[in-house]
Amino acid sequence: MKIDTLVLATHNKGKVAEMSDLLSPFGIEVQSADDFDLESPEETEDNFIGNALIKARYVCEKTGLPALADDSGLCVTVLNGEPGVYSADWAGSEKDFSKAMKLVHEKMGDALDRSAYFISVFAFVLPDGTEQVFEGRCEGQLIWPARGLDGFGYDPMFVPNGDERSFGEMSLQEKKVYSHRAKAFSNFRKILE
Ligand code: IMP
């Protein structure tokens, strides 16, 4: 499929950086919801696919252009998958992820099982009404204290399986080897090739 322009249905600068980097080899003009001064639609679903579709449909409808949304989150085993779809909400309106990470740490208490995974669901919506979804996951362990200043969100407390560094200690290129978003993207990219 030949796509000239794609609008990323997010205002999250961390996601824009990662998704623009992943799309860079494809010669697509990448814009984001910020470029069109769009608001964020309310994420009213209780699952990643539903919320990704809400975001992509909204941006496609407002811009008349192909839209790509990512709905993602951190799912902690001993917290029965929390914060999950509510990962952004745990940081509050001030988007304080130090606070959100501390909350995860406190809720886990001294549980021996520190496992968690990041999940990303991409929704791709075209002006002709075509809709597709793609998923990627990254399994890992949560650490405390959190480490590193790179990345965004919960990155400093997450160490992907197969490495000893947290995502917060990795560059964009290093995180890409493991990340849930890169995995969702590798499923999505097949339709661009
Ligand atoms: P949403 O998809 O906009 O609802 O928000 C997902 C939230 O999950 C983000 O605000 C982050 O808190 C968290 N999250 C998703 N992906 C990542 C990641 O790659 N690193 C760290 N946190 C992430």
mmCIF file of N, CA, C and O in Angstrom, residues 44-130:
data_model
loop_
_atom_site.group_PDB
_atom_site.id
_atom_site.type_symbol
_atom_site.label_atom_id
_atom_site.label_comp_id
_atom_site.label_asym_id
_atom_site.label_seq_id
_atom_site.Cartn_x
_atom_site.Cartn_y
_atom_site.Cartn_z
ATOM 1 N N THR A 44 -12.853 5.853 26.143
ATOM 2 C CA THR A 44 -13.949 5.323 26.947
ATOM 3 C C THR A 44 -13.994 3.795 27.014
ATOM 4 O O THR A 44 -14.805 3.232 27.740
ATOM 5 N N GLU A 45 -13.137 3.123 26.244
ATOM 6 C CA GLU A 45 -13.151 1.653 26.260
ATOM 7 C C GLU A 45 -12.293 1.132 27.411
ATOM 8 O O GLU A 45 -11.434 1.844 27.928
ATOM 9 N N ASP A 46 -12.519 -0.149 27.773
ATOM 10 C CA ASP A 46 -11.711 -0.723 28.854
ATOM 11 C C ASP A 46 -10.653 -1.685 28.296
ATOM 12 O O ASP A 46 -10.152 -2.550 29.004
ATOM 13 N N ASN A 47 -10.360 -1.532 26.992
ATOM 14 C CA ASN A 47 -9.333 -2.403 26.394
ATOM 15 C C ASN A 47 -8.520 -1.603 25.376
ATOM 16 O O ASN A 47 -8.975 -0.560 24.886
ATOM 17 N N PHE A 48 -7.302 -2.114 25.089
ATOM 18 C CA PHE A 48 -6.356 -1.383 24.244
ATOM 19 C C PHE A 48 -6.857 -1.229 22.805
ATOM 20 O O PHE A 48 -6.710 -0.162 22.212
ATOM 21 N N ILE A 49 -7.457 -2.286 22.255
ATOM 22 C CA ILE A 49 -7.918 -2.216 20.854
ATOM 23 C C ILE A 49 -8.988 -1.126 20.707
ATOM 24 O O ILE A 49 -8.925 -0.286 19.807
ATOM 25 N N GLY A 50 -9.945 -1.132 21.634
ATOM 26 C CA GLY A 50 -11.043 -0.165 21.558
ATOM 27 C C GLY A 50 -10.530 1.265 21.643
ATOM 28 O O GLY A 50 -10.936 2.129 20.856
ATOM 29 N N ASN A 51 -9.603 1.517 22.563
ATOM 30 C CA ASN A 51 -9.096 2.887 22.720
ATOM 31 C C ASN A 51 -8.206 3.314 21.548
ATOM 32 O O ASN A 51 -8.228 4.471 21.133
ATOM 33 N N ALA A 52 -7.434 2.364 21.006
ATOM 34 C CA ALA A 52 -6.599 2.700 19.838
ATOM 35 C C ALA A 52 -7.502 3.089 18.669
ATOM 36 O O ALA A 52 -7.230 4.065 17.956
ATOM 37 N N LEU A 53 -8.595 2.351 18.491
ATOM 38 C CA LEU A 53 -9.517 2.667 17.385
ATOM 39 C C LEU A 53 -10.194 4.019 17.590
ATOM 40 O O LEU A 53 -10.348 4.792 16.647
ATOM 41 N N ILE A 54 -10.572 4.328 18.835
ATOM 42 C CA ILE A 54 -11.195 5.640 19.110
ATOM 43 C C ILE A 54 -10.254 6.763 18.648
ATOM 44 O O ILE A 54 -10.642 7.703 17.967
ATOM 45 N N LYS A 55 -8.955 6.631 19.004
ATOM 46 C CA LYS A 55 -7.991 7.697 18.694
ATOM 47 C C LYS A 55 -7.740 7.810 17.185
ATOM 48 O O LYS A 55 -7.712 8.903 16.625
ATOM 49 N N ALA A 56 -7.562 6.656 16.525
ATOM 50 C CA ALA A 56 -7.257 6.690 15.090
ATOM 51 C C ALA A 56 -8.469 7.177 14.286
ATOM 52 O O ALA A 56 -8.320 7.972 13.353
ATOM 53 N N ARG A 57 -9.669 6.720 14.659
ATOM 54 C CA ARG A 57 -10.882 7.163 13.932
ATOM 55 C C ARG A 57 -11.063 8.667 14.063
ATOM 56 O O ARG A 57 -11.402 9.357 13.100
ATOM 57 N N TYR A 58 -10.848 9.180 15.263
ATOM 58 C CA TYR A 58 -11.038 10.613 15.526
ATOM 59 C C TYR A 58 -10.101 11.443 14.639
ATOM 60 O O TYR A 58 -10.525 12.390 13.970
ATOM 61 N N VAL A 59 -8.829 11.062 14.611
ATOM 62 C CA VAL A 59 -7.839 11.837 13.853
ATOM 63 C C VAL A 59 -8.077 11.703 12.353
ATOM 64 O O VAL A 59 -7.967 12.676 11.598
ATOM 65 N N CYS A 60 -8.444 10.510 11.905
ATOM 66 C CA CYS A 60 -8.725 10.304 10.476
ATOM 67 C C CYS A 60 -9.916 11.168 10.057
ATOM 68 O O CYS A 60 -9.884 11.838 9.021
ATOM 69 N N GLU A 61 -10.951 11.173 10.900
ATOM 70 C CA GLU A 61 -12.148 11.943 10.564
ATOM 71 C C GLU A 61 -11.847 13.447 10.536
ATOM 72 O O GLU A 61 -12.276 14.166 9.641
ATOM 73 N N LYS A 62 -11.047 13.929 11.492
ATOM 74 C CA LYS A 62 -10.757 15.368 11.580
ATOM 75 C C LYS A 62 -9.822 15.845 10.472
ATOM 76 O O LYS A 62 -9.879 17.001 10.063
ATOM 77 N N THR A 63 -8.898 14.980 10.027
ATOM 78 C CA THR A 63 -7.881 15.428 9.068
ATOM 79 C C THR A 63 -8.159 14.946 7.646
ATOM 80 O O THR A 63 -7.579 15.483 6.699
ATOM 81 N N GLY A 64 -8.973 13.910 7.502
ATOM 82 C CA GLY A 64 -9.184 13.326 6.176
ATOM 83 C C GLY A 64 -7.965 12.573 5.675
ATOM 84 O O GLY A 64 -7.847 12.279 4.482
ATOM 85 N N LEU A 65 -7.044 12.248 6.585
ATOM 86 C CA LEU A 65 -5.803 11.560 6.205
ATOM 87 C C LEU A 65 -5.697 10.219 6.929
ATOM 88 O O LEU A 65 -6.331 10.023 7.984
ATOM 89 N N PRO A 66 -4.867 9.289 6.418
ATOM 90 C CA PRO A 66 -4.638 8.035 7.133
ATOM 91 C C PRO A 66 -4.102 8.321 8.540
ATOM 92 O O PRO A 66 -3.236 9.196 8.707
ATOM 93 N N ALA A 67 -4.636 7.606 9.527
ATOM 94 C CA ALA A 67 -4.216 7.867 10.915
ATOM 95 C C ALA A 67 -3.725 6.592 11.567
ATOM 96 O O ALA A 67 -4.263 5.502 11.335
ATOM 97 N N LEU A 68 -2.687 6.755 12.384
ATOM 98 C CA LEU A 68 -2.136 5.622 13.126
ATOM 99 C C LEU A 68 -2.118 5.982 14.605
ATOM 100 O O LEU A 68 -1.532 6.988 14.994
ATOM 101 N N ALA A 69 -2.782 5.148 15.424
ATOM 102 C CA ALA A 69 -2.801 5.389 16.874
ATOM 103 C C ALA A 69 -2.114 4.242 17.586
ATOM 104 O O ALA A 69 -2.109 3.108 17.096
ATOM 105 N N ASP A 70 -1.522 4.561 18.729
ATOM 106 C CA ASP A 70 -0.968 3.523 19.599
ATOM 107 C C ASP A 70 -1.696 3.633 20.927
ATOM 108 O O ASP A 70 -1.766 4.715 21.499
ATOM 109 N N ASP A 71 -2.274 2.537 21.396
ATOM 110 C CA ASP A 71 -2.745 2.526 22.777
ATOM 111 C C ASP A 71 -1.883 1.509 23.491
ATOM 112 O O ASP A 71 -1.732 0.368 23.034
ATOM 113 N N SER A 72 -1.284 1.937 24.580
ATOM 114 C CA SER A 72 -0.288 1.071 25.196
ATOM 115 C C SER A 72 -0.360 1.181 26.705
ATOM 116 O O SER A 72 -1.056 2.041 27.255
ATOM 117 N N GLY A 73 0.370 0.314 27.371
ATOM 118 C CA GLY A 73 0.383 0.379 28.825
ATOM 119 C C GLY A 73 1.262 -0.691 29.427
ATOM 120 O O GLY A 73 1.787 -1.566 28.726
ATOM 121 N N LEU A 74 1.403 -0.572 30.732
ATOM 122 C CA LEU A 74 2.215 -1.504 31.514
ATOM 123 C C LEU A 74 1.272 -2.421 32.286
ATOM 124 O O LEU A 74 0.385 -1.933 33.001
ATOM 125 N N CYS A 75 1.460 -3.742 32.156
ATOM 126 C CA CYS A 75 0.598 -4.710 32.847
ATOM 127 C C CYS A 75 1.453 -5.502 33.830
ATOM 128 O O CYS A 75 2.388 -6.202 33.415
ATOM 129 N N VAL A 76 1.147 -5.375 35.110
ATOM 130 C CA VAL A 76 1.974 -5.990 36.159
ATOM 131 C C VAL A 76 1.293 -7.270 36.646
ATOM 132 O O VAL A 76 0.120 -7.250 37.034
ATOM 133 N N THR A 77 2.040 -8.367 36.636
ATOM 134 C CA THR A 77 1.456 -9.680 36.950
ATOM 135 C C THR A 77 0.780 -9.688 38.323
ATOM 136 O O THR A 77 -0.389 -10.050 38.428
ATOM 137 N N VAL A 78 1.515 -9.278 39.381
ATOM 138 C CA VAL A 78 0.916 -9.393 40.726
ATOM 139 C C VAL A 78 -0.179 -8.349 40.972
ATOM 140 O O VAL A 78 -0.881 -8.412 41.978
ATOM 141 N N LEU A 79 -0.337 -7.405 40.067
ATOM 142 C CA LEU A 79 -1.436 -6.429 40.184
ATOM 143 C C LEU A 79 -2.573 -6.792 39.213
ATOM 144 O O LEU A 79 -3.378 -5.923 38.850
ATOM 145 N N ASN A 80 -2.599 -8.069 38.813
ATOM 146 C CA ASN A 80 -3.655 -8.534 37.894
ATOM 147 C C ASN A 80 -3.762 -7.675 36.639
ATOM 148 O O ASN A 80 -4.860 -7.371 36.164
ATOM 149 N N GLY A 81 -2.604 -7.270 36.126
ATOM 150 C CA GLY A 81 -2.605 -6.531 34.854
ATOM 151 C C GLY A 81 -2.702 -5.015 34.991
ATOM 152 O O GLY A 81 -2.641 -4.303 33.994
ATOM 153 N N GLU A 82 -2.848 -4.517 36.213
ATOM 154 C CA GLU A 82 -2.858 -3.057 36.396
ATOM 155 C C GLU A 82 -1.453 -2.496 36.207
ATOM 156 O O GLU A 82 -0.490 -3.230 36.410
ATOM 157 N N PRO A 83 -1.246 -1.233 35.879
ATOM 158 C CA PRO A 83 -2.260 -0.233 35.558
ATOM 159 C C PRO A 83 -2.913 -0.422 34.179
ATOM 160 O O PRO A 83 -3.943 0.172 33.917
ATOM 161 N N GLY A 84 -2.328 -1.242 33.290
ATOM 162 C CA GLY A 84 -2.987 -1.606 32.039
ATOM 163 C C GLY A 84 -3.460 -0.410 31.221
ATOM 164 O O GLY A 84 -2.697 0.530 31.003
ATOM 165 N N VAL A 85 -4.731 -0.447 30.811
ATOM 166 C CA VAL A 85 -5.251 0.666 29.990
ATOM 167 C C VAL A 85 -5.249 1.993 30.749
ATOM 168 O O VAL A 85 -5.401 3.047 30.150
ATOM 169 N N TYR A 86 -5.085 1.914 32.069
ATOM 170 C CA TYR A 86 -5.093 3.146 32.869
ATOM 171 C C TYR A 86 -3.675 3.643 33.198
ATOM 172 O O TYR A 86 -3.486 4.428 34.121
ATOM 173 N N SER A 87 -2.679 3.169 32.448
ATOM 174 C CA SER A 87 -1.276 3.518 32.737
ATOM 175 C C SER A 87 -1.031 5.021 32.724
ATOM 176 O O SER A 87 -0.291 5.550 33.553
ATOM 177 N N ALA A 88 -1.649 5.726 31.786
ATOM 178 C CA ALA A 88 -1.453 7.184 31.726
ATOM 179 C C ALA A 88 -2.164 7.838 32.916
ATOM 180 O O ALA A 88 -1.627 8.774 33.536
ATOM 181 N N ASP A 89 -3.345 7.329 33.261
ATOM 182 C CA ASP A 89 -4.145 7.933 34.342
ATOM 183 C C ASP A 89 -3.430 7.880 35.703
ATOM 184 O O ASP A 89 -3.601 8.775 36.529
ATOM 185 N N TRP A 90 -2.646 6.833 35.922
ATOM 186 C CA TRP A 90 -1.969 6.712 37.221
ATOM 187 C C TRP A 90 -0.988 7.854 37.466
ATOM 188 O O TRP A 90 -0.574 8.085 38.597
ATOM 189 N N ALA A 91 -0.611 8.556 36.404
ATOM 190 C CA ALA A 91 0.313 9.685 36.565
ATOM 191 C C ALA A 91 -0.436 10.981 36.872
ATOM 192 O O ALA A 91 0.184 12.026 37.097
ATOM 193 N N GLY A 92 -1.778 10.925 36.862
ATOM 194 C CA GLY A 92 -2.581 12.110 37.182
ATOM 195 C C GLY A 92 -2.561 13.140 36.079
ATOM 196 O O GLY A 92 -1.859 12.986 35.073
ATOM 197 N N SER A 93 -3.318 14.226 36.291
ATOM 198 C CA SER A 93 -3.422 15.248 35.243
ATOM 199 C C SER A 93 -2.093 15.963 35.042
ATOM 200 O O SER A 93 -1.819 16.527 33.983
ATOM 201 N N GLU A 94 -1.230 15.908 36.068
ATOM 202 C CA GLU A 94 0.081 16.575 35.932
ATOM 203 C C GLU A 94 1.111 15.686 35.231
ATOM 204 O O GLU A 94 2.278 16.070 35.080
ATOM 205 N N LYS A 95 0.662 14.481 34.798
ATOM 206 C CA LYS A 95 1.531 13.531 34.077
ATOM 207 C C LYS A 95 2.837 13.285 34.823
ATOM 208 O O LYS A 95 3.932 13.336 34.240
ATOM 209 N N ASP A 96 2.705 13.021 36.106
ATOM 210 C CA ASP A 96 3.879 12.804 36.953
ATOM 211 C C ASP A 96 4.172 11.301 37.032
ATOM 212 O O ASP A 96 3.574 10.573 37.829
ATOM 213 N N PHE A 97 5.117 10.858 36.180
ATOM 214 C CA PHE A 97 5.401 9.420 36.136
ATOM 215 C C PHE A 97 6.313 8.966 37.266
ATOM 216 O O PHE A 97 6.400 7.765 37.532
ATOM 217 N N SER A 98 6.969 9.894 37.968
ATOM 218 C CA SER A 98 7.697 9.479 39.190
ATOM 219 C C SER A 98 6.665 8.991 40.184
ATOM 220 O O SER A 98 6.834 7.967 40.853
ATOM 221 N N LYS A 99 5.548 9.735 40.256
ATOM 222 C CA LYS A 99 4.462 9.368 41.163
ATOM 223 C C LYS A 99 3.825 8.029 40.738
ATOM 224 O O LYS A 99 3.577 7.156 41.566
ATOM 225 N N ALA A 100 3.597 7.871 39.431
ATOM 226 C CA ALA A 100 2.968 6.637 38.931
ATOM 227 C C ALA A 100 3.868 5.431 39.206
ATOM 228 O O ALA A 100 3.391 4.365 39.615
ATOM 229 N N MET A 101 5.182 5.594 39.002
ATOM 230 C CA MET A 101 6.102 4.468 39.234
ATOM 231 C C MET A 101 6.135 4.109 40.714
ATOM 232 O O MET A 101 6.164 2.937 41.082
ATOM 233 N N LYS A 102 6.102 5.145 41.568
ATOM 234 C CA LYS A 102 6.120 4.906 43.012
ATOM 235 C C LYS A 102 4.861 4.143 43.434
ATOM 236 O O LYS A 102 4.904 3.229 44.266
ATOM 237 N N LEU A 103 3.737 4.505 42.825
ATOM 238 C CA LEU A 103 2.467 3.835 43.126
ATOM 239 C C LEU A 103 2.543 2.351 42.750
ATOM 240 O O LEU A 103 2.130 1.479 43.519
ATOM 241 N N VAL A 104 3.106 2.060 41.572
ATOM 242 C CA VAL A 104 3.270 0.659 41.152
ATOM 243 C C VAL A 104 4.140 -0.059 42.171
ATOM 244 O O VAL A 104 3.796 -1.146 42.661
ATOM 245 N N HIS A 105 5.249 0.569 42.514
ATOM 246 C CA HIS A 105 6.188 -0.039 43.467
ATOM 247 C C HIS A 105 5.499 -0.312 44.804
ATOM 248 O O HIS A 105 5.609 -1.416 45.368
ATOM 249 N N GLU A 106 4.743 0.651 45.311
ATOM 250 C CA GLU A 106 4.090 0.476 46.616
ATOM 251 C C GLU A 106 3.018 -0.608 46.565
ATOM 252 O O GLU A 106 2.903 -1.430 47.470
ATOM 253 N N LYS A 107 2.253 -0.612 45.488
ATOM 254 C CA LYS A 107 1.185 -1.630 45.377
ATOM 255 C C LYS A 107 1.761 -3.034 45.263
ATOM 256 O O LYS A 107 1.129 -3.999 45.674
ATOM 257 N N MET A 108 2.954 -3.167 44.671
ATOM 258 C CA MET A 108 3.566 -4.501 44.538
ATOM 259 C C MET A 108 4.086 -5.016 45.872
ATOM 260 O O MET A 108 4.265 -6.221 46.044
ATOM 261 N N GLY A 109 4.320 -4.088 46.799
ATOM 262 C CA GLY A 109 4.837 -4.483 48.109
ATOM 263 C C GLY A 109 6.098 -5.318 47.968
ATOM 264 O O GLY A 109 6.955 -5.013 47.138
ATOM 265 N N ASP A 110 6.204 -6.394 48.765
ATOM 266 C CA ASP A 110 7.428 -7.206 48.683
ATOM 267 C C ASP A 110 7.194 -8.493 47.877
ATOM 268 O O ASP A 110 7.864 -9.496 48.095
ATOM 269 N N ALA A 111 6.228 -8.469 46.973
ATOM 270 C CA ALA A 111 5.958 -9.653 46.134
ATOM 271 C C ALA A 111 7.237 -10.117 45.443
ATOM 272 O O ALA A 111 8.022 -9.295 44.958
ATOM 273 N N LEU A 112 7.435 -11.427 45.431
ATOM 274 C CA LEU A 112 8.649 -11.964 44.799
ATOM 275 C C LEU A 112 8.558 -11.868 43.278
ATOM 276 O O LEU A 112 9.565 -11.673 42.595
ATOM 277 N N ASP A 113 7.354 -12.018 42.752
ATOM 278 C CA ASP A 113 7.166 -11.954 41.299
ATOM 279 C C ASP A 113 7.189 -10.494 40.857
ATOM 280 O O ASP A 113 6.272 -9.731 41.159
ATOM 281 N N ARG A 114 8.240 -10.091 40.160
ATOM 282 C CA ARG A 114 8.382 -8.695 39.699
ATOM 283 C C ARG A 114 8.065 -8.588 38.201
ATOM 284 O O ARG A 114 8.384 -7.588 37.569
ATOM 285 N N SER A 115 7.459 -9.615 37.630
ATOM 286 C CA SER A 115 7.273 -9.606 36.171
ATOM 287 C C SER A 115 6.147 -8.668 35.727
ATOM 288 O O SER A 115 5.178 -8.432 36.455
ATOM 289 N N ALA A 116 6.321 -8.158 34.520
ATOM 290 C CA ALA A 116 5.346 -7.242 33.916
ATOM 291 C C ALA A 116 5.575 -7.264 32.411
ATOM 292 O O ALA A 116 6.620 -7.755 31.953
ATOM 293 N N TYR A 117 4.613 -6.767 31.679
ATOM 294 C CA TYR A 117 4.884 -6.579 30.250
ATOM 295 C C TYR A 117 4.287 -5.247 29.792
ATOM 296 O O TYR A 117 3.310 -4.757 30.367
ATOM 297 N N PHE A 118 4.942 -4.691 28.775
ATOM 298 C CA PHE A 118 4.379 -3.547 28.077
ATOM 299 C C PHE A 118 3.623 -4.096 26.872
ATOM 300 O O PHE A 118 4.088 -5.033 26.203
ATOM 301 N N ILE A 119 2.494 -3.499 26.577
ATOM 302 C CA ILE A 119 1.747 -3.877 25.375
ATOM 303 C C ILE A 119 1.444 -2.617 24.563
ATOM 304 O O ILE A 119 1.225 -1.541 25.143
ATOM 305 N N SER A 120 1.493 -2.785 23.260
ATOM 306 C CA SER A 120 1.130 -1.691 22.362
ATOM 307 C C SER A 120 0.170 -2.234 21.309
ATOM 308 O O SER A 120 0.436 -3.288 20.725
ATOM 309 N N VAL A 121 -0.940 -1.549 21.123
ATOM 310 C CA VAL A 121 -1.855 -1.901 20.030
ATOM 311 C C VAL A 121 -1.916 -0.719 19.078
ATOM 312 O O VAL A 121 -2.202 0.416 19.498
ATOM 313 N N PHE A 122 -1.594 -0.973 17.828
ATOM 314 C CA PHE A 122 -1.693 0.054 16.793
ATOM 315 C C PHE A 122 -3.046 -0.078 16.100
ATOM 316 O O PHE A 122 -3.449 -1.193 15.746
ATOM 317 N N ALA A 123 -3.709 1.037 15.892
ATOM 318 C CA ALA A 123 -4.905 1.046 15.045
ATOM 319 C C ALA A 123 -4.602 1.938 13.849
ATOM 320 O O ALA A 123 -4.128 3.073 14.006
ATOM 321 N N PHE A 124 -4.844 1.413 12.671
ATOM 322 C CA PHE A 124 -4.584 2.125 11.419
ATOM 323 C C PHE A 124 -5.925 2.314 10.728
ATOM 324 O O PHE A 124 -6.626 1.333 10.446
ATOM 325 N N VAL A 125 -6.292 3.568 10.500
ATOM 326 C CA VAL A 125 -7.614 3.862 9.932
ATOM 327 C C VAL A 125 -7.453 4.753 8.694
ATOM 328 O O VAL A 125 -6.743 5.766 8.726
ATOM 329 N N LEU A 126 -8.087 4.332 7.616
ATOM 330 C CA LEU A 126 -8.016 5.081 6.353
ATOM 331 C C LEU A 126 -9.316 5.847 6.103
ATOM 332 O O LEU A 126 -10.386 5.423 6.578
ATOM 333 N N PRO A 127 -9.238 6.950 5.358
ATOM 334 C CA PRO A 127 -10.450 7.739 5.079
ATOM 335 C C PRO A 127 -11.559 6.927 4.408
ATOM 336 O O PRO A 127 -12.724 7.253 4.541
ATOM 337 N N ASP A 128 -11.219 5.829 3.708
ATOM 338 C CA ASP A 128 -12.281 5.025 3.077
ATOM 339 C C ASP A 128 -12.950 4.072 4.072
ATOM 340 O O ASP A 128 -13.783 3.262 3.688
ATOM 341 N N GLY A 129 -12.560 4.157 5.355
ATOM 342 C CA GLY A 129 -13.219 3.343 6.373
ATOM 343 C C GLY A 129 -12.477 2.048 6.702
ATOM 344 O O GLY A 129 -12.856 1.328 7.627
ATOM 345 N N THR A 130 -11.395 1.753 5.974
ATOM 346 C CA THR A 130 -10.612 0.553 6.282
ATOM 347 C C THR A 130 -9.982 0.692 7.669
ATOM 348 O O THR A 130 -9.432 1.748 7.997
#
